[in-house]
Structures are given as C-alpha cells and as structure tokens.
Amino acid sequence: MKTPSRFLPAYVPEPVTNREKVVGYGFVLLIAGGLGYGIWNRPVFLALLAGLACVGVFQNWQRKRALQKLAALRTTESICTFARGFDRKAVDAWIIRAVHQELQVYVKHSGGLCPIRAMDRFEEDLHIDPEEMDELLPVIAQRTGRSTDNTESNPYFGKVSTVGDLVHFVNCQPRAST
C-alpha cells in the first residue's frame, strides 16, 4: 500500500559547493560595485532606481490585494476542495498535495493564504510569473519521486497555463529511478 500523501517528504535541496558560494558572492559584489559606481558618477541613476523600487512595491501591493479579494470569495475551500478537481484514479495524490503545498508559498497575502483551484491560471488568477514554474518543477518532482528528464516528450510540455495543467504535467512524468 502506498504511503498517504499527508506523509509526503519535504524537499531536500542539493548542497551548495564552496565554489558556487564564491562565484555567487563575487557576482553580488560586482553588481553592488556597479550600482555604487553608477550612483556616484550619475546621481540621476539613484532617482531611476528609486522609481523602479516604487513601481515594484506598487505592483506587489496590487498582487496581494487581488489575492485577498480572491481568497475572500473562497473562504470555504481547502486542499480537499482542490483535490476533488482531479480524477483520483488517474492522478497521483502525492502530486496533487505537492503542487498545492508548493503553490501556497506564492499565494500568501496579509490575510493568510489564497485557496487554489485546478482551473486557476498562473498569471491571470494567481499572479504567478510562468518562469517560476521552472524553479517549482524540480521541487515537486523530487518530493513526488518523479523524473525531470525528457520533459519535451510530455504531452503537456509547453501547455502548462493552469494549476491543473501542472498537476497533469508532473503526473505524466516517469517515476525517477532510485
């Protein structure tokens, strides 16, 4: 008998090597030095950075407000409601739970979490950048024991626009060899 999904293992990131740390810190110092040099030589550059920061703060505020409104419409929903959106005989329960748990990080707002539905679109409904899926897929795959090899042969490749599509994409990936 398969282990229930509530006992799904946590994600274990690969350890960062000392070389990767040195390269990362070097890159941060290079960027900080470039910004400092730009601000010192062209003070108008500071105003540009402040303007970009204000735009970023405003967009984040709009995103959180939209998630709060969406959450207010879904007060009675939970992971159980989310799971009912899938054929449990065709889709692995571990994948359903892993996708739900990992997406919760992206739908936080000041009032808590926004309940997720299978038909939610990443950009339009949840305000999640599609590039985030590139970072999310290895996490979900590791937690559910799926492989991330040969994703191009997956029937959902290039067609993931909703949460349900992501669940089906991971479900179509082969199990990872141990």
Coordinates of N, CA and C in Angstrom, one line a residue:
M1 N 0.8 -1.2 0.0 CA 0.0 0.0 0.0 C 0.9 1.3 0.0
K2 N 0.5 2.2 -0.8 CA 1.3 3.4 -0.9 C 1.1 4.3 0.3
T3 N 2.1 5.0 0.7 CA 2.1 5.9 1.9 C 1.1 7.0 1.6
P4 N 0.2 7.4 2.5 CA -0.7 8.5 2.3 C 0.0 9.8 2.0
S5 N -0.6 10.7 1.2 CA 0.0 11.9 0.8 C 0.4 12.9 1.9
R6 N -0.3 12.7 3.0 CA 0.0 13.6 4.1 C 1.4 13.4 4.7
F7 N 2.0 12.3 4.3 CA 3.4 11.9 4.8 C 4.4 12.2 3.6
L8 N 4.0 13.1 2.7 CA 4.8 13.4 1.6 C 6.2 14.0 2.1
P9 N 7.3 13.5 1.6 CA 8.6 14.0 2.1 C 8.8 15.5 1.7
A10 N 9.6 16.1 2.5 CA 10.0 17.5 2.3 C 11.0 17.6 1.2
Y11 N 11.2 18.8 0.6 CA 12.2 19.0 -0.4 C 13.5 19.1 0.2
V12 N 14.5 18.4 -0.3 CA 15.9 18.5 0.2 C 16.7 19.1 -0.9
P13 N 17.1 20.4 -0.8 CA 17.9 21.0 -1.9 C 19.3 20.4 -1.9
E14 N 19.9 20.4 -3.1 CA 21.3 20.0 -3.3 C 22.2 20.9 -2.5
P15 N 23.2 20.4 -1.9 CA 24.1 21.3 -1.2 C 24.9 22.2 -2.1
V16 N 25.2 23.4 -1.7 CA 25.9 24.4 -2.4 C 27.4 24.2 -2.2
T17 N 28.2 24.1 -3.2 CA 29.6 23.9 -3.1 C 30.3 25.2 -2.7
N18 N 31.5 25.2 -2.2 CA 32.2 26.4 -1.9 C 32.5 27.2 -3.1
R19 N 32.8 26.6 -4.2 CA 33.0 27.3 -5.5 C 31.8 28.1 -5.9
E20 N 30.6 27.5 -5.8 CA 29.3 28.2 -6.1 C 29.1 29.3 -5.2
K21 N 29.5 29.2 -3.9 CA 29.3 30.3 -3.0 C 30.2 31.5 -3.3
V22 N 31.5 31.2 -3.7 CA 32.4 32.2 -4.0 C 32.0 32.9 -5.3
V23 N 31.5 32.2 -6.3 CA 31.0 32.8 -7.5 C 29.8 33.7 -7.2
G24 N 28.9 33.2 -6.4 CA 27.7 34.0 -6.0 C 28.0 35.2 -5.3
Y25 N 28.9 35.2 -4.3 CA 29.3 36.4 -3.6 C 30.0 37.3 -4.5
G26 N 30.9 36.8 -5.4 CA 31.6 37.6 -6.3 C 30.6 38.4 -7.2
F27 N 29.6 37.7 -7.7 CA 28.6 38.3 -8.5 C 27.9 39.4 -7.8
V28 N 27.5 39.2 -6.5 CA 26.8 40.2 -5.7 C 27.7 41.4 -5.5
L29 N 29.0 41.2 -5.2 CA 29.9 42.3 -5.1 C 30.1 43.1 -6.4
L30 N 30.1 42.4 -7.5 CA 30.2 43.1 -8.8 C 29.0 43.9 -9.1
I31 N 27.8 43.4 -8.8 CA 26.6 44.2 -9.0 C 26.6 45.4 -8.1
A32 N 26.9 45.2 -6.8 CA 26.9 46.3 -5.8 C 27.9 47.3 -6.2
G33 N 29.1 46.9 -6.6 CA 30.1 47.9 -7.0 C 29.6 48.7 -8.2
G34 N 29.0 48.0 -9.2 CA 28.5 48.7 -10.4 C 27.4 49.7 -10.0
L35 N 26.5 49.3 -9.2 CA 25.5 50.3 -8.7 C 26.1 51.4 -8.0
G36 N 27.0 51.2 -7.1 CA 27.7 52.2 -6.3 C 28.4 53.2 -7.3
Y37 N 29.1 52.7 -8.2 CA 29.8 53.5 -9.2 C 28.8 54.3 -10.0
G38 N 27.7 53.7 -10.5 CA 26.8 54.4 -11.3 C 26.1 55.5 -10.5
I39 N 25.8 55.3 -9.2 CA 25.2 56.3 -8.4 C 26.2 57.5 -8.1
W40 N 27.4 57.1 -7.9 CA 28.4 58.1 -7.6 C 28.7 59.0 -8.8
N41 N 28.7 58.5 -10.0 CA 29.0 59.3 -11.1 C 27.8 59.9 -11.8
R42 N 26.7 59.3 -11.6 CA 25.4 59.8 -12.2 C 24.3 59.8 -11.1
P43 N 24.2 60.8 -10.3 CA 23.2 60.8 -9.2 C 21.8 60.6 -9.7
V44 N 21.5 60.9 -11.0 CA 20.1 60.7 -11.5 C 19.8 59.2 -11.6
F45 N 20.9 58.4 -11.6 CA 20.7 56.9 -11.5 C 20.0 56.5 -10.3
L46 N 20.3 57.2 -9.2 CA 19.6 56.9 -7.9 C 18.1 57.2 -8.0
A47 N 17.7 58.2 -8.6 CA 16.3 58.5 -8.8 C 15.6 57.5 -9.7
L48 N 16.3 57.0 -10.7 CA 15.8 55.9 -11.5 C 15.6 54.6 -10.7
L49 N 16.6 54.3 -9.9 CA 16.4 53.1 -9.0 C 15.3 53.3 -8.0
A50 N 15.1 54.5 -7.5 CA 14.0 54.7 -6.5 C 12.7 54.6 -7.3
G51 N 12.6 55.1 -8.5 CA 11.4 54.9 -9.3 C 11.0 53.5 -9.6
L52 N 12.1 52.7 -9.9 CA 11.8 51.3 -10.2 C 11.4 50.6 -8.9
A53 N 12.0 50.9 -7.8 CA 11.6 50.3 -6.5 C 10.1 50.7 -6.2
C54 N 9.7 51.9 -6.4 CA 8.3 52.3 -6.2 C 7.4 51.5 -7.1
V55 N 7.7 51.3 -8.3 CA 6.9 50.5 -9.2 C 6.8 49.1 -8.7
G56 N 7.9 48.5 -8.3 CA 7.9 47.2 -7.7 C 7.0 47.0 -6.5
V57 N 7.1 48.0 -5.6 CA 6.3 48.0 -4.4 C 4.8 48.1 -4.8
F58 N 4.5 49.0 -5.7 CA 3.1 49.2 -6.1 C 2.5 47.9 -6.7
Q59 N 3.3 47.2 -7.6 CA 2.8 46.0 -8.3 C 2.6 44.9 -7.2
N60 N 3.5 44.8 -6.2 CA 3.4 43.8 -5.2 C 2.1 44.1 -4.4
W61 N 1.8 45.4 -4.1 CA 0.6 45.7 -3.3 C -0.6 45.3 -4.1
Q62 N -0.6 45.6 -5.4 CA -1.8 45.2 -6.3 C -2.0 43.7 -6.3
R63 N -0.9 43.0 -6.4 CA -1.0 41.5 -6.4 C -1.6 41.0 -5.1
K64 N -1.1 41.5 -4.0 CA -1.6 41.0 -2.7 C -3.0 41.4 -2.5
R65 N -3.4 42.5 -3.0 CA -4.8 43.0 -2.9 C -5.7 42.1 -3.7
A66 N -5.3 41.7 -4.9 CA -6.0 40.8 -5.8 C -6.2 39.4 -5.2
L67 N -5.1 38.9 -4.5 CA -5.2 37.6 -3.9 C -6.1 37.7 -2.7
Q68 N -6.1 38.8 -1.9 CA -7.1 38.9 -0.8 C -8.5 38.9 -1.3
K69 N -8.8 39.6 -2.4 CA -10.2 39.5 -2.9 C -10.5 38.1 -3.4
L70 N -9.6 37.4 -4.0 CA -9.9 36.1 -4.5 C -10.1 35.1 -3.3
A71 N -9.3 35.3 -2.2 CA -9.4 34.5 -1.0 C -10.7 34.8 -0.3
A72 N -11.2 36.0 -0.4 CA -12.5 36.3 0.3 C -13.6 35.6 -0.4
L73 N -13.5 35.3 -1.7 CA -14.5 34.6 -2.4 C -14.5 33.1 -2.2
R74 N -13.3 32.6 -1.7 CA -13.1 31.2 -1.5 C -12.9 30.8 0.0
T75 N -13.6 31.3 0.9 CA -13.4 31.1 2.3 C -13.6 29.7 2.7
T76 N -14.5 29.0 2.0 CA -14.8 27.6 2.4 C -14.0 26.5 1.8
E77 N -13.0 26.9 0.9 CA -12.2 26.0 0.2 C -10.9 25.6 0.9
S78 N -10.4 24.4 0.6 CA -9.2 23.9 1.2 C -8.5 22.9 0.2
I79 N -7.5 22.2 0.7 CA -6.8 21.3 -0.1 C -7.8 20.1 -0.6
C80 N -8.8 19.9 0.3 CA -9.8 18.8 -0.1 C -10.6 19.3 -1.3
T81 N -11.0 20.5 -1.3 CA -11.7 21.1 -2.5 C -10.8 21.0 -3.7
F82 N -9.6 21.4 -3.6 CA -8.6 21.3 -4.7 C -8.5 19.9 -5.2
A83 N -8.3 18.9 -4.3 CA -8.1 17.5 -4.7 C -9.3 17.0 -5.5
R84 N -10.5 17.4 -5.1 CA -11.7 17.0 -5.8 C -11.8 17.4 -7.2
G85 N -10.9 18.3 -7.6 CA -10.9 18.8 -9.0 C -10.2 17.8 -9.9
F86 N -9.7 16.7 -9.4 CA -8.9 15.8 -10.2 C -9.5 14.4 -10.1
D87 N -9.3 13.6 -11.1 CA -9.7 12.2 -11.1 C -8.7 11.4 -10.2
R88 N -9.0 11.0 -9.0 CA -8.0 10.4 -8.1 C -7.5 9.1 -8.6
K89 N -8.2 8.4 -9.5 CA -7.8 7.2 -10.0 C -6.7 7.4 -11.1
A90 N -6.7 8.6 -11.7 CA -5.8 8.8 -12.8 C -4.6 9.7 -12.4
V91 N -4.8 10.4 -11.3 CA -3.7 11.3 -10.9 C -3.2 10.9 -9.5
D92 N -1.9 10.9 -9.3 CA -1.3 10.5 -8.0 C -1.6 11.6 -7.0
A93 N -2.1 11.1 -5.8 CA -2.5 12.0 -4.7 C -1.3 12.8 -4.2
W94 N -0.1 12.2 -4.3 CA 1.1 12.9 -3.8 C 1.4 14.1 -4.7
I95 N 1.1 14.0 -6.0 CA 1.4 15.1 -6.9 C 0.4 16.2 -6.6
I96 N -0.9 15.9 -6.4 CA -1.9 16.9 -6.0 C -1.5 17.6 -4.8
R97 N -1.1 16.9 -3.7 CA -0.7 17.6 -2.5 C 0.6 18.4 -2.7
A98 N 1.6 17.9 -3.4 CA 2.8 18.6 -3.6 C 2.6 19.9 -4.3
V99 N 1.8 19.9 -5.4 CA 1.6 21.1 -6.2 C 0.8 22.1 -5.3
H100 N -0.2 21.6 -4.5 CA -0.9 22.5 -3.7 C 0.0 23.2 -2.6
Q101 N 0.8 22.4 -2.0 CA 1.7 22.9 -0.9 C 2.8 23.9 -1.5
E102 N 3.3 23.5 -2.6 CA 4.4 24.4 -3.1 C 3.8 25.7 -3.7
L103 N 2.6 25.7 -4.2 CA 2.0 26.9 -4.7 C 1.5 27.8 -3.6
Q104 N 1.3 27.3 -2.4 CA 0.9 28.1 -1.3 C 1.9 29.2 -0.9
V105 N 3.2 28.9 -1.2 CA 4.2 29.9 -1.0 C 4.0 31.2 -1.8
Y106 N 3.4 31.0 -3.0 CA 3.2 32.1 -4.0 C 1.9 32.8 -3.8
V107 N 1.0 32.3 -3.0 CA -0.3 33.0 -2.9 C -0.6 33.5 -1.4
K108 N 0.5 33.8 -0.8 CA 0.4 34.4 0.6 C 0.0 35.9 0.4
H109 N -0.8 36.4 1.4 CA -1.1 37.8 1.5 C -1.3 38.1 2.9
S110 N -1.5 39.3 3.3 CA -1.5 39.7 4.7 C -2.6 39.0 5.5
G111 N -3.7 38.6 4.8 CA -4.8 37.9 5.5 C -4.6 36.4 5.6
G112 N -3.5 35.8 5.0 CA -3.3 34.4 5.0 C -2.9 33.9 3.7
L113 N -3.6 32.8 3.3 CA -3.3 32.1 2.0 C -4.6 32.1 1.2
C114 N -4.4 32.2 -0.1 CA -5.5 32.1 -1.0 C -5.7 30.7 -1.5
P115 N -6.9 30.2 -1.3 CA -7.2 28.8 -1.7 C -7.0 28.7 -3.3
I116 N -6.5 27.5 -3.7 CA -6.2 27.3 -5.1 C -7.2 26.3 -5.7
R117 N -7.5 26.6 -6.9 CA -8.4 25.7 -7.7 C -7.6 25.1 -8.9
A118 N -8.0 24.0 -9.4 CA -7.3 23.3 -10.5 C -7.4 24.2 -11.8
M119 N -8.5 25.0 -11.9 CA -8.6 25.8 -13.1 C -8.0 27.2 -13.0
D120 N -7.3 27.5 -11.9 CA -6.7 28.8 -11.7 C -5.5 28.9 -12.7
R121 N -5.5 30.1 -13.4 CA -4.4 30.4 -14.3 C -3.3 31.0 -13.5
F122 N -2.1 30.7 -13.9 CA -0.9 31.2 -13.1 C -0.9 32.7 -13.2
E123 N -0.8 33.3 -14.3 CA -0.7 34.7 -14.5 C -1.9 35.5 -14.1
E124 N -3.0 35.2 -14.8 CA -4.2 36.0 -14.6 C -4.9 35.9 -13.3
D125 N -5.0 34.7 -12.7 CA -5.7 34.5 -11.4 C -4.8 34.6 -10.2
L126 N -3.7 33.9 -10.3 CA -2.8 33.8 -9.1 C -1.6 34.8 -9.1
H127 N -1.5 35.5 -10.3 CA -0.4 36.5 -10.4 C 1.0 35.9 -10.1
I128 N 1.2 34.7 -10.7 CA 2.5 34.0 -10.6 C 3.2 34.0 -11.9
D129 N 4.4 34.4 -12.0 CA 5.2 34.5 -13.2 C 5.4 33.1 -13.7
P130 N 5.2 32.8 -15.0 CA 5.4 31.5 -15.5 C 6.8 31.0 -15.4
E131 N 7.7 31.9 -15.3 CA 9.1 31.4 -15.1 C 9.3 30.8 -13.8
E132 N 8.5 31.1 -12.8 CA 8.6 30.4 -11.5 C 8.4 28.9 -11.6
M133 N 7.6 28.5 -12.7 CA 7.4 27.1 -12.8 C 8.7 26.3 -13.1
D134 N 9.7 27.0 -13.7 CA 11.0 26.3 -13.9 C 11.7 26.0 -12.6
E135 N 11.4 26.8 -11.6 CA 12.0 26.6 -10.3 C 11.1 25.6 -9.5
L136 N 9.9 25.6 -9.7 CA 8.9 24.8 -9.0 C 8.9 23.3 -9.4
L137 N 9.1 23.1 -10.7 CA 9.0 21.7 -11.2 C 10.0 20.8 -10.5
P138 N 11.3 21.1 -10.4 CA 12.2 20.2 -9.7 C 11.9 19.9 -8.2
V139 N 11.3 20.9 -7.6 CA 10.9 20.7 -6.2 C 9.8 19.7 -6.1
I140 N 8.7 19.9 -6.9 CA 7.6 18.9 -6.9 C 8.0 17.6 -7.4
A141 N 8.9 17.5 -8.4 CA 9.3 16.2 -8.9 C 10.1 15.4 -7.8
Q142 N 11.0 16.1 -7.1 CA 11.8 15.4 -6.1 C 10.8 14.9 -5.0
R143 N 9.9 15.7 -4.5 CA 9.0 15.4 -3.4 C 8.1 14.2 -3.8
T144 N 7.8 14.1 -5.1 CA 6.8 13.0 -5.5 C 7.5 11.8 -6.2
G145 N 8.8 11.9 -6.3 CA 9.6 10.8 -6.8 C 9.5 10.7 -8.4
R146 N 9.3 11.8 -9.0 CA 9.2 11.9 -10.5 C 10.5 12.4 -11.1
S147 N 10.7 12.0 -12.3 CA 11.9 12.4 -13.0 C 11.6 13.8 -13.7
T148 N 12.7 14.6 -13.9 CA 12.6 15.8 -14.7 C 13.3 15.6 -16.0
D149 N 13.7 14.4 -16.3 CA 14.3 14.1 -17.6 C 13.3 14.1 -18.7
N150 N 13.7 14.4 -19.9 CA 12.9 14.2 -21.1 C 11.5 14.9 -21.0
T151 N 11.4 16.1 -20.4 CA 10.2 16.8 -20.3 C 9.6 17.2 -21.7
E152 N 10.4 17.3 -22.7 CA 9.9 17.6 -24.0 C 8.9 16.6 -24.6
S153 N 9.1 15.3 -24.1 CA 8.2 14.3 -24.6 C 6.9 14.2 -23.8
N154 N 6.7 15.0 -22.8 CA 5.5 15.1 -22.0 C 4.4 15.7 -22.9
P155 N 3.2 15.1 -22.9 CA 2.1 15.7 -23.7 C 1.7 17.1 -23.2
Y156 N 2.0 17.5 -22.0 CA 1.6 18.8 -21.5 C 2.8 19.8 -21.7
F157 N 3.9 19.4 -22.3 CA 5.0 20.3 -22.5 C 4.6 21.5 -23.3
G158 N 4.9 22.7 -22.7 CA 4.6 23.9 -23.4 C 3.1 24.3 -23.3
K159 N 2.3 23.6 -22.5 CA 0.9 23.8 -22.5 C 0.4 24.0 -21.0
V160 N 1.4 24.3 -20.1 CA 1.0 24.5 -18.7 C 0.6 25.9 -18.5
S161 N -0.6 26.2 -18.3 CA -1.1 27.6 -18.0 C -2.0 27.6 -16.8
T162 N -2.5 26.4 -16.3 CA -3.3 26.4 -15.1 C -2.7 25.4 -14.1
V163 N -3.2 25.5 -12.9 CA -2.7 24.6 -11.9 C -2.9 23.2 -12.2
G164 N -4.1 22.9 -12.8 CA -4.4 21.5 -13.2 C -3.5 21.0 -14.3
D165 N -3.1 21.9 -15.2 CA -2.1 21.5 -16.2 C -0.8 21.1 -15.6
L166 N -0.4 21.8 -14.5 CA 0.9 21.5 -13.8 C 0.8 20.1 -13.2
V167 N -0.4 19.9 -12.5 CA -0.6 18.5 -11.9 C -0.5 17.4 -12.9
H168 N -1.2 17.6 -14.1 CA -1.2 16.6 -15.1 C 0.2 16.5 -15.7
F169 N 1.0 17.6 -15.9 CA 2.3 17.5 -16.4 C 3.2 16.6 -15.5
V170 N 3.2 16.9 -14.3 CA 4.0 16.1 -13.3 C 3.6 14.7 -13.3
N171 N 2.3 14.4 -13.4 CA 1.7 13.1 -13.4 C 2.2 12.3 -14.6
C172 N 2.4 13.0 -15.7 CA 2.8 12.3 -16.9 C 4.3 12.0 -17.0
Q173 N 5.1 12.6 -16.0 CA 6.5 12.4 -16.0 C 6.7 11.0 -15.4
P174 N 7.7 10.2 -15.9 CA 8.0 8.9 -15.4 C 8.6 9.0 -13.9
R175 N 8.4 7.9 -13.2 CA 9.0 7.8 -11.9 C 10.5 7.9 -12.0
A176 N 11.1 8.5 -11.0 CA 12.6 8.6 -11.0 C 13.2 7.3 -10.6
S177 N 14.3 6.9 -11.2 CA 15.0 5.7 -10.8 C 15.8 6.0 -9.6
T178 N 15.7 5.1 -8.7 CA 16.4 5.3 -7.4 C 17.8 4.7 -7.4

